[in-house]
């Protein structure tokens, strides 16, 4: 198994993208993105050009991690849904299958109730794709970039 | 845990700068941010107190070009160094691919260095990460200050794994990029081996 790496192949990546696009349309959101708990952006949909998605991904993961810490202090496993209300835009953050973070940014065209409802449906689909990712990881003995050479690494650092 | 996306041909790795309070972790990232080509780095985020002490973390994303057709992205984080922020440190270490241990060379800070190194090992172990195998690079910072400990003392006290070590003055940039390059190389070599 490809230990220590999270490897995403084209089929599952496209699957994530399709699921996010559907969620974006169904929930009338501005932007939707999927992050792993370490803060890496996996996929996104919507008006991403207006946002610094790398920073958003990192802070969303930090947010979930911090509230997870708070949860364990009061004997909860996790707070699986976070909602931040702004003057113009709102943010709905939820944990998918204990490993991924789904972030939806929406304005007054939508509502927290609708987003919550659509997120629940999308999460089921995302979980299914994640299972495929895991199955491939189990089947892939080597994983990673096995053909990487010392010269490749040196050339990057020049 | 590095993230490899075969669809967008990207490798993402997480580097954490660890060390005692005021050793210069944030200063390392600030220097890298100032000196990197703006096309190669994203926005630097600092979650700090009003007195500029790191409260949760600093974050700086870097894109370093391609390797075997894969874009390489490195996410640099610092932890809050002050002892009482241990819960935050544990969270930031989650999914780490490599650590830069930033030590304060001043003689009066030796106990704090040792305590922080011990804390790193404990926090890694708690997450099931083998602290003896994770890519690690040592940086002995503040070499310009009087009353700095000797390199051999720092090595004996902290570098029990005998990993690459660098002298630095992060404020003026001495040793900052050498350290960064070393940890990136270490991580990529580790990636090549198929991870931990």
Short mmCIF file of C-alpha atoms in Angstrom, two decimals:
data_model
loop_
_atom_site.label_atom_id
_atom_site.label_comp_id
_atom_site.label_asym_id
_atom_site.label_seq_id
_atom_site.Cartn_x
_atom_site.Cartn_y
_atom_site.Cartn_z
CA UNK A 1 0.00 0.00 0.00
CA UNK A 2 1.10 3.53 -0.68
CA UNK A 3 1.91 4.38 2.89
CA UNK A 4 2.05 7.96 4.01
CA UNK A 5 0.61 9.43 0.81
CA UNK A 6 -2.87 10.43 -0.17
CA UNK A 7 -3.04 9.68 -3.89
CA UNK A 8 -5.86 10.96 -6.03
CA UNK A 9 -6.24 9.61 -9.58
CA UNK A 10 -8.10 11.24 -12.42
CA UNK A 11 -11.31 9.24 -12.14
CA UNK A 12 -11.87 10.04 -8.47
CA UNK A 13 -10.72 13.64 -8.93
CA UNK A 14 -13.33 14.07 -11.67
CA UNK A 15 -15.85 12.38 -9.38
CA UNK A 16 -15.14 14.95 -6.66
CA UNK A 17 -15.44 17.78 -9.20
CA UNK A 18 -18.80 16.55 -10.49
CA UNK A 19 -20.14 16.16 -6.95
CA UNK A 20 -18.99 19.66 -6.03
CA UNK A 21 -20.47 21.21 -9.16
CA UNK A 22 -23.80 19.58 -8.41
CA UNK A 23 -23.69 20.80 -4.82
CA UNK A 24 -22.82 24.30 -6.03
CA UNK A 25 -25.83 24.39 -8.34
CA UNK A 26 -28.27 22.70 -5.95
CA UNK A 27 -27.41 24.92 -3.01
CA UNK A 28 -27.13 28.21 -4.97
CA UNK A 29 -23.68 28.68 -3.45
CA UNK A 30 -20.86 30.95 -4.64
CA UNK A 31 -18.03 28.52 -4.12
CA UNK A 32 -17.62 24.98 -2.87
CA UNK A 33 -14.38 23.26 -2.07
CA UNK A 34 -13.06 20.04 -0.66
CA UNK A 35 -9.98 19.93 1.55
CA UNK A 36 -8.19 17.16 3.40
CA UNK A 37 -7.72 17.54 7.14
CA UNK A 38 -4.09 18.54 6.58
CA UNK A 39 -5.17 21.62 4.65
CA UNK A 40 -4.53 20.52 1.05
CA UNK A 41 -7.12 21.56 -1.48
CA UNK A 42 -8.52 18.52 -3.32
CA UNK A 43 -11.16 20.03 -5.58
CA UNK A 44 -13.27 23.15 -5.95
CA UNK A 45 -16.15 24.61 -7.94
CA UNK A 46 -17.65 28.05 -8.43
CA UNK A 47 -16.23 31.56 -8.43
CA UNK A 48 -12.80 30.40 -7.29
CA UNK A 49 -10.91 33.17 -9.11
CA UNK A 50 -12.10 35.70 -6.52
CA UNK A 51 -10.75 33.71 -3.59
CA UNK A 52 -7.37 32.61 -2.31
CA UNK A 53 -8.35 28.94 -2.18
CA UNK A 54 -4.96 27.75 -0.86
CA UNK A 55 -5.26 29.97 2.21
CA UNK A 56 -8.94 29.13 2.59
CA UNK A 57 -8.10 25.43 2.56
CA UNK A 58 -5.39 25.79 5.17
CA UNK A 59 -7.51 27.94 7.48
CA UNK A 60 -10.58 25.72 7.11
CA UNK A 61 -8.44 22.74 8.17
CA UNK A 62 -7.05 24.79 11.07
CA UNK A 63 -10.58 25.75 12.03
CA UNK A 64 -11.79 22.14 12.06
CA UNK A 65 -8.67 21.07 13.97
CA UNK A 66 -9.13 23.78 16.60
CA UNK A 67 -12.84 23.10 17.12
CA UNK A 68 -12.01 19.38 17.20
CA UNK A 69 -9.65 20.18 20.07
CA UNK A 70 -12.42 22.10 21.82
CA UNK A 71 -14.83 19.22 21.25
CA UNK A 72 -12.54 16.68 22.86
CA UNK A 73 -12.13 18.97 25.89
CA UNK A 74 -15.85 18.72 26.57
CA UNK A 75 -16.02 15.02 25.78
CA UNK A 76 -17.34 15.29 22.22
CA UNK A 77 -15.70 13.41 19.38
CA UNK A 78 -15.90 16.29 16.96
CA UNK A 79 -18.06 19.23 15.95
CA UNK A 80 -18.88 17.97 12.50
CA UNK A 81 -20.53 21.15 11.25
CA UNK A 82 -19.37 24.76 11.62
CA UNK A 83 -21.26 27.76 10.39
CA UNK A 84 -19.85 31.27 10.12
CA UNK A 85 -22.22 34.10 9.39
CA UNK A 86 -20.91 37.25 7.76
CA UNK A 87 -22.52 40.51 6.67
CA UNK A 88 -22.51 39.46 3.04
CA UNK A 89 -21.18 35.93 2.74
CA UNK A 90 -21.54 32.91 4.98
CA UNK A 91 -19.48 29.80 5.31
CA UNK A 92 -20.67 26.27 6.04
CA UNK A 93 -17.91 23.82 6.95
CA UNK A 94 -18.53 20.12 7.49
CA UNK A 95 -16.48 16.99 7.99
CA UNK A 96 -16.91 14.16 5.49
CA UNK A 97 -16.04 10.59 6.48
CA UNK A 98 -13.79 11.84 9.32
CA UNK A 99 -11.11 12.81 6.80
CA UNK A 100 -12.26 15.47 4.40
CA UNK A 101 -13.62 18.95 4.91
CA UNK A 102 -16.36 20.32 2.71
CA UNK A 103 -16.63 24.11 2.60
CA UNK A 104 -19.57 26.00 1.07
CA UNK A 105 -19.54 29.77 0.76
CA UNK A 106 -22.91 31.31 0.01
CA UNK A 107 -24.72 34.62 0.18
CA UNK A 108 -28.35 35.69 0.53
CA UNK A 109 -29.35 33.84 -2.64
CA UNK A 110 -29.25 30.71 -0.50
CA UNK A 111 -29.90 29.78 3.13
CA UNK A 112 -28.17 27.75 5.80
CA UNK A 113 -31.04 25.25 5.82
CA UNK A 114 -30.78 24.59 2.10
CA UNK A 115 -26.99 24.35 2.22
CA UNK A 116 -27.16 21.93 5.10
CA UNK A 117 -29.65 19.74 3.28
CA UNK A 118 -27.63 19.66 0.06
CA UNK A 119 -24.36 19.12 1.89
CA UNK A 120 -25.77 16.02 3.53
CA UNK A 121 -26.64 14.54 0.15
CA UNK A 122 -23.29 15.50 -1.40
CA UNK A 123 -21.40 14.04 1.56
CA UNK A 124 -22.80 10.58 0.85
CA UNK A 125 -21.55 10.80 -2.71
CA UNK A 126 -18.13 12.13 -1.63
CA UNK A 127 -17.80 9.30 0.90
CA UNK A 128 -18.44 6.80 -1.87
CA UNK A 129 -15.68 8.30 -4.02
CA UNK A 130 -13.34 8.37 -1.04
CA UNK A 131 -13.88 4.63 -0.61
CA UNK A 132 -12.75 4.15 -4.23
CA UNK A 133 -9.65 6.24 -3.47
CA UNK A 134 -8.88 3.97 -0.51
CA UNK A 135 -9.43 0.81 -2.53
CA UNK A 136 -6.99 2.03 -5.19
CA UNK A 137 -4.46 2.92 -2.50
CA UNK A 138 -4.69 -0.63 -1.14
CA UNK A 139 -4.22 -2.11 -4.60
CA UNK A 140 -1.31 0.20 -5.43
CA UNK A 141 1.72 -1.38 -3.80
CA UNK A 142 4.23 1.30 -4.69
CA UNK A 143 2.24 4.50 -4.95
CA UNK A 144 4.01 7.80 -4.92
CA UNK A 145 6.39 8.86 -7.66
CA UNK A 146 8.59 5.81 -7.76
CA UNK A 147 10.74 6.94 -10.68
CA UNK A 148 12.00 10.07 -8.89
CA UNK A 149 15.80 10.32 -9.10
CA UNK A 150 18.41 12.30 -7.20
CA UNK A 151 18.91 14.42 -10.34
CA UNK A 152 15.21 15.32 -10.44
CA UNK A 153 15.37 16.51 -6.86
CA UNK A 154 18.57 18.48 -7.41
CA UNK A 155 17.16 20.17 -10.50
CA UNK A 156 14.15 21.40 -8.55
CA UNK A 157 16.34 22.98 -5.89
CA UNK A 158 18.77 24.78 -8.21
CA UNK B 1 1.09 12.77 4.62
CA UNK B 2 1.87 14.10 1.17
CA UNK B 3 -0.99 14.54 -1.23
CA UNK B 4 -0.41 13.49 -4.83
CA UNK B 5 -3.00 14.46 -7.40
CA UNK B 6 -2.48 12.54 -10.63
CA UNK B 7 -5.24 14.46 -12.34
CA UNK B 8 -3.84 17.95 -11.85
CA UNK B 9 -0.27 16.52 -11.67
CA UNK B 10 0.51 18.04 -8.28
CA UNK B 11 2.45 16.98 -5.21
CA UNK B 12 1.60 18.76 -1.95
CA UNK B 13 3.81 18.43 1.11
CA UNK B 14 3.61 19.93 4.58
CA UNK B 15 6.65 21.30 6.39
CA UNK B 16 6.42 22.39 10.02
CA UNK B 17 8.88 24.73 11.72
CA UNK B 18 9.10 23.63 15.34
CA UNK B 19 11.05 25.00 18.28
CA UNK B 20 10.85 26.95 21.54
CA UNK B 21 9.18 30.34 21.85
CA UNK B 22 11.04 33.25 20.22
CA UNK B 23 13.56 31.01 18.46
CA UNK B 24 12.77 32.55 15.06
CA UNK B 25 10.30 30.21 13.35
CA UNK B 26 8.06 33.02 12.14
CA UNK B 27 11.16 35.04 11.17
CA UNK B 28 12.24 32.16 8.89
CA UNK B 29 8.90 32.24 7.08
CA UNK B 30 8.89 36.03 6.87
CA UNK B 31 12.32 35.99 5.25
CA UNK B 32 11.28 33.29 2.77
CA UNK B 33 8.14 35.29 1.97
CA UNK B 34 10.15 38.48 1.33
CA UNK B 35 12.77 36.82 -0.83
CA UNK B 36 10.72 34.41 -2.90
CA UNK B 37 9.51 35.39 -6.33
CA UNK B 38 5.83 36.44 -5.87
CA UNK B 39 4.89 33.95 -8.61
CA UNK B 40 6.27 31.13 -6.51
CA UNK B 41 4.61 31.91 -3.23
CA UNK B 42 1.14 32.59 -1.96
CA UNK B 43 -0.04 34.86 0.77
CA UNK B 44 1.54 34.49 4.20
CA UNK B 45 -0.99 34.10 6.96
CA UNK B 46 -0.07 34.73 10.59
CA UNK B 47 -2.51 33.95 13.35
CA UNK B 48 -0.75 35.94 16.04
CA UNK B 49 -1.53 37.87 19.21
CA UNK B 50 -1.45 41.66 19.33
CA UNK B 51 2.15 41.45 20.47
CA UNK B 52 3.01 39.38 17.39
CA UNK B 53 3.49 36.12 19.24
CA UNK B 54 2.20 33.18 17.22
CA UNK B 55 -1.18 32.17 18.59
CA UNK B 56 -2.07 29.27 16.32
CA UNK B 57 0.18 29.10 13.27
CA UNK B 58 1.81 30.93 10.37
CA UNK B 59 1.20 29.56 6.92
CA UNK B 60 3.12 30.13 3.71
CA UNK B 61 2.43 28.14 0.51
CA UNK B 62 5.27 27.76 -2.01
CA UNK B 63 5.27 26.41 -5.57
CA UNK B 64 8.70 25.27 -6.60
CA UNK B 65 8.30 24.21 -10.20
CA UNK B 66 7.94 20.79 -11.73
CA UNK B 67 9.51 17.45 -11.06
CA UNK B 68 8.76 14.62 -13.49
CA UNK B 69 5.79 16.58 -14.78
CA UNK B 70 4.36 17.14 -11.32
CA UNK B 71 3.97 20.64 -9.90
CA UNK B 72 5.46 20.70 -6.42
CA UNK B 73 3.78 22.66 -3.68
CA UNK B 74 5.11 22.98 -0.17
CA UNK B 75 2.98 24.29 2.65
CA UNK B 76 5.12 25.83 5.37
CA UNK B 77 3.68 26.09 8.86
CA UNK B 78 5.08 27.28 12.15
CA UNK B 79 3.80 26.19 15.54
CA UNK B 80 3.34 28.50 18.52
CA UNK B 81 6.49 27.94 20.55
CA UNK B 82 5.25 28.93 23.98
CA UNK B 83 4.90 25.92 26.28
CA UNK B 84 1.20 26.40 27.08
CA UNK B 85 0.14 26.17 23.42
CA UNK B 86 0.81 22.45 23.27
CA UNK B 87 -2.70 21.54 22.11
CA UNK B 88 -2.26 23.80 19.07
CA UNK B 89 1.14 22.33 18.28
CA UNK B 90 -0.32 18.85 18.17
CA UNK B 91 -2.99 19.95 15.70
CA UNK B 92 -0.50 21.60 13.38
CA UNK B 93 1.73 18.53 13.30
CA UNK B 94 -1.14 16.49 11.85
CA UNK B 95 -0.15 15.15 8.44
CA UNK B 96 3.36 16.60 8.57
CA UNK B 97 5.87 15.45 5.93
CA UNK B 98 8.97 17.06 7.42
CA UNK B 99 10.07 19.18 10.36
CA UNK B 100 12.59 21.98 10.65
CA UNK B 101 13.65 22.16 14.27
CA UNK B 102 14.64 25.74 14.92
CA UNK B 103 16.85 26.01 18.02
CA UNK B 104 17.81 29.22 19.81
CA UNK B 105 21.60 29.27 20.09
CA UNK B 106 21.70 31.40 23.23
CA UNK B 107 23.12 29.51 26.21
CA UNK B 108 20.21 30.62 28.39
CA UNK B 109 17.78 28.91 26.01
CA UNK B 110 19.31 25.44 26.05
CA UNK B 111 16.74 24.03 28.47
CA UNK B 112 13.92 25.38 26.30
CA UNK B 113 15.48 23.82 23.20
CA UNK B 114 15.74 20.42 24.84
CA UNK B 115 12.22 20.68 26.24
CA UNK B 116 10.85 21.60 22.80
CA UNK B 117 12.67 18.72 21.10
CA UNK B 118 11.29 16.32 23.69
CA UNK B 119 7.84 17.83 23.17
CA UNK B 120 8.16 17.30 19.40
CA UNK B 121 8.97 13.62 19.88
CA UNK B 122 6.03 13.14 22.25
CA UNK B 123 3.58 14.93 19.97
CA UNK B 124 4.71 12.96 16.93
CA UNK B 125 4.45 9.70 18.82
CA UNK B 126 0.91 10.59 19.90
CA UNK B 127 -0.04 10.79 16.25
CA UNK B 128 1.59 7.52 15.40
CA UNK B 129 4.51 9.18 13.58
CA UNK B 130 7.94 7.71 14.13
CA UNK B 131 10.02 10.68 15.27
CA UNK B 132 13.18 8.80 14.40
CA UNK B 133 12.23 8.41 10.73
CA UNK B 134 10.33 11.56 9.86
CA UNK B 135 12.40 13.92 7.68
CA UNK B 136 14.02 16.37 10.09
CA UNK B 137 16.54 19.18 9.67
CA UNK B 138 18.14 21.19 12.47
CA UNK B 139 18.64 24.93 12.34
CA UNK B 140 20.72 26.65 15.02
CA UNK B 141 19.42 30.18 14.86
CA UNK B 142 20.71 33.46 16.31
CA UNK B 143 24.37 32.62 15.68
CA UNK B 144 25.15 36.34 15.68
CA UNK B 145 24.25 36.85 19.32
CA UNK B 146 26.84 36.93 22.08
CA UNK B 147 26.75 33.99 24.50
CA UNK B 148 25.77 31.57 21.78
CA UNK B 149 26.41 27.92 22.58
CA UNK B 150 29.04 26.12 20.55
CA UNK B 151 27.94 24.04 17.57
CA UNK B 152 29.27 20.88 19.16
CA UNK B 153 27.19 21.51 22.29
CA UNK B 154 24.06 22.15 20.25
CA UNK B 155 24.72 19.04 18.20
CA UNK B 156 25.27 16.92 21.30
CA UNK B 157 22.16 18.25 23.02
CA UNK B 158 19.69 18.23 20.16
CA UNK B 159 20.83 16.40 17.08
CA UNK B 160 20.55 12.88 18.41
CA UNK B 161 19.59 11.60 14.94
CA UNK B 162 22.59 13.23 13.30
CA UNK B 163 20.41 14.87 10.63
CA UNK B 164 21.55 17.81 8.44
CA UNK B 165 22.15 20.91 10.56
CA UNK B 166 22.58 24.56 9.66
CA UNK B 167 23.75 27.71 11.39
CA UNK B 168 21.43 30.63 10.85
CA UNK B 169 20.65 34.25 11.51
CA UNK B 170 17.05 34.19 10.32
CA UNK B 171 16.62 37.95 10.75
CA UNK B 172 19.14 38.63 8.00
CA UNK B 173 18.44 35.42 6.10
CA UNK B 174 21.67 33.57 6.82
CA UNK B 175 21.01 29.83 6.56
CA UNK B 176 17.27 30.22 5.94
CA UNK B 177 17.17 28.91 2.37
CA UNK B 178 19.85 26.31 3.04
CA UNK B 179 17.60 24.89 5.75
CA UNK B 180 14.53 25.01 3.53
CA UNK B 181 16.29 23.30 0.64
CA UNK B 182 17.58 20.58 2.93
CA UNK B 183 14.15 19.71 4.32
CA UNK B 184 12.57 19.76 0.84
CA UNK B 185 15.24 17.41 -0.43
CA UNK B 186 14.81 15.13 2.55
CA UNK B 187 11.03 15.00 2.00
CA UNK B 188 11.36 14.27 -1.71
CA UNK B 189 13.88 11.51 -1.08
CA UNK B 190 11.43 10.11 1.47
CA UNK B 191 8.63 10.36 -1.08
CA UNK B 192 10.76 8.46 -3.56
CA UNK B 193 11.23 5.68 -1.03
CA UNK B 194 7.46 5.41 -0.74
CA UNK B 195 6.91 7.26 2.51
CA UNK B 196 7.01 6.13 6.08
#
